[in-house]
């Protein structure tokens, strides 16, 4: 079926381990090069990957044996690394968000189109059985016409567990840009694109205290809103409310609920690939759990890159750049709406990605049964 697709990874921080768990031994791809600002870290990771070489970013982008750059840098570097990869003729799959600002995201998509390369972007968790089973339930009419949804993410903040959490509290960070991509991407899979947004936000603490690692007890400044609430008006008329917060201890609210004319769905956490989807039908007496009926089973981070690689030119990638740009505009417009106290109409839209049929992750091809052979 051809040689494995060759991947170079830039950025080997905490999240890279989850990607390597999926990609390191997958026959559809081969990691040929890794790069990080910490050369020691690059060397340590390269040892784990037969045939991979630890190199500088510049050398990685110039290598002929790198087809796609997996960009796992901090959000502030997403645009720079992605654009340099595009200019080098490489496809890009980037961690969320696509970029820190909407204009930067727009440049990435436009330049990739002009260069004839593909862009993919996390989150790919929504391609698992959790969100996809909920989508299948909606599409099959189990709750009738969907009317509204709610999405809630509340934590005390990542400084409790992350040894270097500074970037979560600077431009490009905050609960919305950090965790919002999971929830908004899931809402678009479930209900379609967003047309307008309203928002409110707050920042009631000016510093945070690191709770783990070598810098335990160190205080870091907070420069962004840490509690953000918004209303998303979808193109189909449904309204979603979203709350993302680093200012709460816990919540009993379901991660996502979707309300329709004839039922309500409780959707599992979109930060995970699986989880129970539950239905309460109109006139029913309680919740019932739906069996997994759609999505990649046993998936991990990196399945979106595999989906992009195997999509070829036959279909759009399910975790593609146009969707990521629309999610980025939704988030940045919501923050702007909060600052300006007004409703904002979006300039982008995105097709709902193709649904994922119930598909075991095929370790020989990394593709769904309906996909044509990769070229």
Short mmCIF file of C-alpha atoms in Angstrom, two decimals, residues 71-309:
data_model
loop_
_atom_site.label_atom_id
_atom_site.label_comp_id
_atom_site.label_asym_id
_atom_site.label_seq_id
_atom_site.Cartn_x
_atom_site.Cartn_y
_atom_site.Cartn_z
CA UNK A 71 3.40 21.28 15.36
CA UNK A 72 3.20 20.74 19.13
CA UNK A 73 4.76 24.04 20.19
CA UNK A 74 3.16 26.43 22.69
CA UNK A 75 0.21 28.39 21.26
CA UNK A 76 2.22 31.60 20.78
CA UNK A 77 4.51 29.73 18.36
CA UNK A 78 1.81 27.90 16.39
CA UNK A 79 1.53 30.43 13.58
CA UNK A 80 5.28 30.94 13.13
CA UNK A 81 6.13 27.24 12.93
CA UNK A 82 3.11 26.42 10.77
CA UNK A 83 3.88 29.18 8.27
CA UNK A 84 7.53 28.18 8.06
CA UNK A 85 6.49 24.59 7.41
CA UNK A 86 4.02 25.68 4.72
CA UNK A 87 6.70 27.80 3.05
CA UNK A 88 8.92 24.70 3.04
CA UNK A 89 6.20 22.78 1.18
CA UNK A 90 5.10 20.65 4.13
CA UNK A 91 1.62 19.67 5.26
CA UNK A 92 0.91 20.71 8.86
CA UNK A 93 -1.05 19.24 11.73
CA UNK A 94 -1.02 21.66 14.66
CA UNK A 95 -2.11 21.42 18.26
CA UNK A 96 -5.06 23.60 19.20
CA UNK A 97 -5.67 26.44 18.79
CA UNK A 98 -4.76 26.97 15.14
CA UNK A 99 -3.16 30.30 16.15
CA UNK A 100 -3.38 32.85 18.94
CA UNK A 101 -5.16 35.43 16.77
CA UNK A 102 -7.76 35.08 14.05
CA UNK A 103 -5.72 37.09 11.48
CA UNK A 104 -2.79 34.70 11.99
CA UNK A 105 -5.12 31.73 11.54
CA UNK A 106 -6.51 33.25 8.35
CA UNK A 107 -2.96 33.66 6.96
CA UNK A 108 -2.15 30.01 7.71
CA UNK A 109 -5.19 28.75 5.82
CA UNK A 110 -4.73 31.10 2.87
CA UNK A 111 -1.01 30.42 2.51
CA UNK A 112 -1.55 26.64 2.73
CA UNK A 113 -4.16 26.84 -0.03
CA UNK A 114 -1.81 28.87 -2.22
CA UNK A 115 1.01 26.38 -1.57
CA UNK A 116 -1.17 23.34 -2.24
CA UNK A 117 -0.50 21.74 1.15
CA UNK A 118 -2.97 20.42 3.72
CA UNK A 119 -3.70 21.78 7.19
CA UNK A 120 -5.07 19.77 10.07
CA UNK A 121 -5.64 20.88 13.65
CA UNK A 122 -6.55 19.43 17.02
CA UNK A 123 -8.75 18.60 18.73
CA UNK A 124 -9.24 15.17 17.23
CA UNK A 125 -10.89 13.83 20.39
CA UNK A 126 -14.25 14.58 18.75
CA UNK A 127 -13.56 11.79 16.25
CA UNK A 128 -13.86 9.16 18.99
CA UNK A 129 -16.95 7.22 19.98
CA UNK A 130 -18.13 9.79 22.54
CA UNK A 131 -18.95 12.81 20.39
CA UNK A 132 -19.57 10.74 17.27
CA UNK A 133 -22.20 8.54 18.97
CA UNK A 134 -23.98 11.69 20.14
CA UNK A 135 -23.83 13.11 16.62
CA UNK A 136 -25.24 9.88 15.17
CA UNK A 137 -28.10 10.07 17.65
CA UNK A 138 -28.90 13.64 16.61
CA UNK A 139 -28.60 12.87 12.90
CA UNK A 140 -30.90 9.85 13.23
CA UNK A 141 -33.61 11.98 14.87
CA UNK A 142 -33.50 10.53 18.38
CA UNK A 143 -34.09 13.97 19.97
CA UNK A 144 -36.02 15.49 17.10
CA UNK A 145 -35.00 18.92 15.88
CA UNK A 146 -32.12 20.19 18.07
CA UNK A 147 -32.99 23.53 19.67
CA UNK A 148 -30.22 24.35 22.13
CA UNK A 149 -27.13 23.08 23.89
CA UNK A 150 -24.97 23.86 26.89
CA UNK A 151 -21.24 23.29 27.37
CA UNK A 152 -19.45 23.65 30.71
CA UNK A 153 -15.77 23.33 31.66
CA UNK A 154 -14.75 24.36 35.18
CA UNK A 155 -11.37 23.71 36.81
CA UNK A 156 -9.24 25.52 39.43
CA UNK A 157 -6.53 26.10 36.80
CA UNK A 158 -3.67 24.15 35.27
CA UNK A 159 -1.00 25.58 37.56
CA UNK A 160 -1.92 22.86 40.08
CA UNK A 161 -0.39 20.10 37.94
CA UNK A 162 1.60 21.66 35.09
CA UNK A 163 5.24 22.42 36.03
CA UNK A 164 5.44 25.36 33.58
CA UNK A 165 1.92 26.79 33.27
CA UNK A 166 2.89 30.36 32.40
CA UNK A 167 1.54 30.23 28.83
CA UNK A 168 -1.96 29.35 30.08
CA UNK A 169 -2.19 32.86 31.55
CA UNK A 170 -0.69 34.93 28.73
CA UNK A 171 -2.00 35.91 25.28
CA UNK A 172 -3.29 32.80 23.55
CA UNK A 173 -4.06 31.13 26.86
CA UNK A 174 -6.97 31.30 29.27
CA UNK A 175 -9.75 28.72 29.62
CA UNK A 176 -11.47 29.57 26.34
CA UNK A 177 -8.50 29.35 23.95
CA UNK A 178 -7.05 26.41 25.91
CA UNK A 179 -10.13 24.23 26.46
CA UNK A 180 -12.75 25.92 24.32
CA UNK A 181 -11.58 24.20 21.11
CA UNK A 182 -12.77 20.84 22.48
CA UNK A 183 -16.24 22.11 23.33
CA UNK A 184 -16.81 24.40 20.35
CA UNK A 185 -15.49 21.81 17.88
CA UNK A 186 -17.86 19.25 19.42
CA UNK A 187 -20.79 21.69 19.23
CA UNK A 188 -20.08 22.26 15.52
CA UNK A 189 -19.94 18.50 14.89
CA UNK A 190 -23.27 18.19 16.70
CA UNK A 191 -25.15 21.31 15.55
CA UNK A 192 -23.22 22.87 12.67
CA UNK A 193 -21.35 26.16 12.25
CA UNK A 194 -21.78 29.29 14.35
CA UNK A 195 -23.28 32.50 12.99
CA UNK A 196 -23.03 35.02 15.85
CA UNK A 197 -21.65 35.22 19.40
CA UNK A 198 -22.24 37.13 22.63
CA UNK A 199 -19.87 37.00 25.58
CA UNK A 200 -18.83 38.08 29.07
CA UNK A 201 -15.51 37.46 30.80
CA UNK A 202 -13.64 38.20 34.02
CA UNK A 203 -10.13 38.12 35.53
CA UNK A 204 -10.44 38.44 39.30
CA UNK A 205 -6.95 37.23 40.24
CA UNK A 206 -3.76 38.85 39.01
CA UNK A 207 -1.41 35.95 39.77
CA UNK A 208 -1.35 32.19 40.23
CA UNK A 209 0.92 29.89 42.29
CA UNK A 210 2.58 26.88 40.63
CA UNK A 211 1.70 23.71 42.53
CA UNK A 212 4.07 21.08 41.15
CA UNK A 213 7.56 20.52 39.77
CA UNK A 214 10.79 22.42 40.26
CA UNK A 215 9.01 25.79 40.37
CA UNK A 216 6.49 24.88 43.10
CA UNK A 217 5.44 28.00 44.96
CA UNK A 218 6.54 30.36 42.17
CA UNK A 219 4.00 33.09 41.37
CA UNK A 220 3.09 33.85 37.75
CA UNK A 221 1.10 36.80 36.39
CA UNK A 222 -2.39 36.43 34.95
CA UNK A 223 -2.85 38.51 31.80
CA UNK A 224 -6.04 37.02 30.31
CA UNK A 225 -9.64 36.39 31.28
CA UNK A 226 -9.96 33.27 33.45
CA UNK A 227 -13.75 32.88 33.36
CA UNK A 228 -15.56 33.21 30.02
CA UNK A 229 -19.25 32.73 29.25
CA UNK A 230 -20.89 33.04 25.87
CA UNK A 231 -23.90 32.39 23.69
CA UNK A 232 -23.35 30.88 20.24
CA UNK A 233 -26.06 31.22 17.62
CA UNK A 234 -25.67 28.38 15.13
CA UNK A 235 -26.56 28.77 11.47
CA UNK A 236 -29.49 26.36 11.94
CA UNK A 237 -30.98 28.62 14.63
CA UNK A 238 -29.98 26.52 17.65
CA UNK A 239 -28.43 28.38 20.59
CA UNK A 240 -25.51 27.06 22.62
CA UNK A 241 -24.32 28.47 25.91
CA UNK A 242 -20.70 27.89 26.87
CA UNK A 243 -18.79 28.44 30.10
CA UNK A 244 -15.05 27.86 30.40
CA UNK A 245 -13.39 28.67 33.69
CA UNK A 246 -10.12 28.39 35.59
CA UNK A 247 -11.91 29.96 38.57
CA UNK A 248 -14.02 27.10 39.95
CA UNK A 249 -13.25 24.03 42.02
CA UNK A 250 -15.75 21.60 40.51
CA UNK A 251 -19.11 21.35 38.75
CA UNK A 252 -21.95 18.86 38.53
CA UNK A 253 -22.95 20.13 35.08
CA UNK A 254 -22.55 17.65 32.21
CA UNK A 255 -19.76 18.64 29.80
CA UNK A 256 -22.33 19.05 27.00
CA UNK A 257 -26.09 18.67 26.81
CA UNK A 258 -28.12 18.96 23.61
CA UNK A 259 -31.86 19.64 23.89
CA UNK A 260 -34.25 18.74 21.10
CA UNK A 261 -37.99 18.76 20.54
CA UNK A 262 -38.33 15.13 21.62
CA UNK A 263 -35.37 14.45 23.90
CA UNK A 264 -32.15 15.55 25.58
CA UNK A 265 -28.68 14.08 25.08
CA UNK A 266 -25.94 14.14 27.69
CA UNK A 267 -22.69 14.15 25.71
CA UNK A 268 -19.40 12.97 27.25
CA UNK A 269 -16.36 15.15 27.86
CA UNK A 270 -14.99 16.22 24.44
CA UNK A 271 -11.50 16.29 25.94
CA UNK A 272 -11.69 12.48 25.78
CA UNK A 273 -12.30 10.16 22.86
CA UNK A 274 -14.94 7.94 24.46
CA UNK A 275 -17.48 8.08 27.28
CA UNK A 276 -21.20 7.47 27.72
CA UNK A 277 -23.80 9.25 25.62
CA UNK A 278 -27.13 9.25 27.49
CA UNK A 279 -30.64 9.95 26.24
CA UNK A 280 -33.71 11.20 28.14
CA UNK A 281 -36.64 10.98 25.70
CA UNK A 282 -39.71 13.20 25.95
CA UNK A 283 -42.22 11.37 28.15
CA UNK A 284 -39.54 9.03 29.47
CA UNK A 285 -38.83 8.23 33.10
CA UNK A 286 -35.05 8.40 33.13
CA UNK A 287 -31.77 8.41 31.30
CA UNK A 288 -30.56 5.47 29.22
CA UNK A 289 -27.07 4.95 27.89
CA UNK A 290 -26.73 4.59 24.13
CA UNK A 291 -24.33 1.96 22.82
CA UNK A 292 -21.35 3.27 20.90
CA UNK A 293 -22.57 3.56 17.31
CA UNK A 294 -20.02 5.82 15.60
CA UNK A 295 -16.44 7.07 15.86
CA UNK A 296 -12.93 5.66 15.92
CA UNK A 297 -12.74 3.07 18.71
CA UNK A 298 -9.65 2.89 20.87
CA UNK A 299 -8.41 6.18 19.43
CA UNK A 300 -5.74 8.45 20.90
CA UNK A 301 -4.32 11.88 20.10
CA UNK A 302 -2.93 11.81 16.62
CA UNK A 303 -5.89 10.04 15.03
CA UNK A 304 -6.72 13.36 13.36
CA UNK A 305 -3.30 13.38 11.70
CA UNK A 306 -3.87 9.79 10.52
CA UNK A 307 -7.28 10.83 9.22
CA UNK A 308 -5.68 13.71 7.30
CA UNK A 309 -2.93 11.50 5.87
#
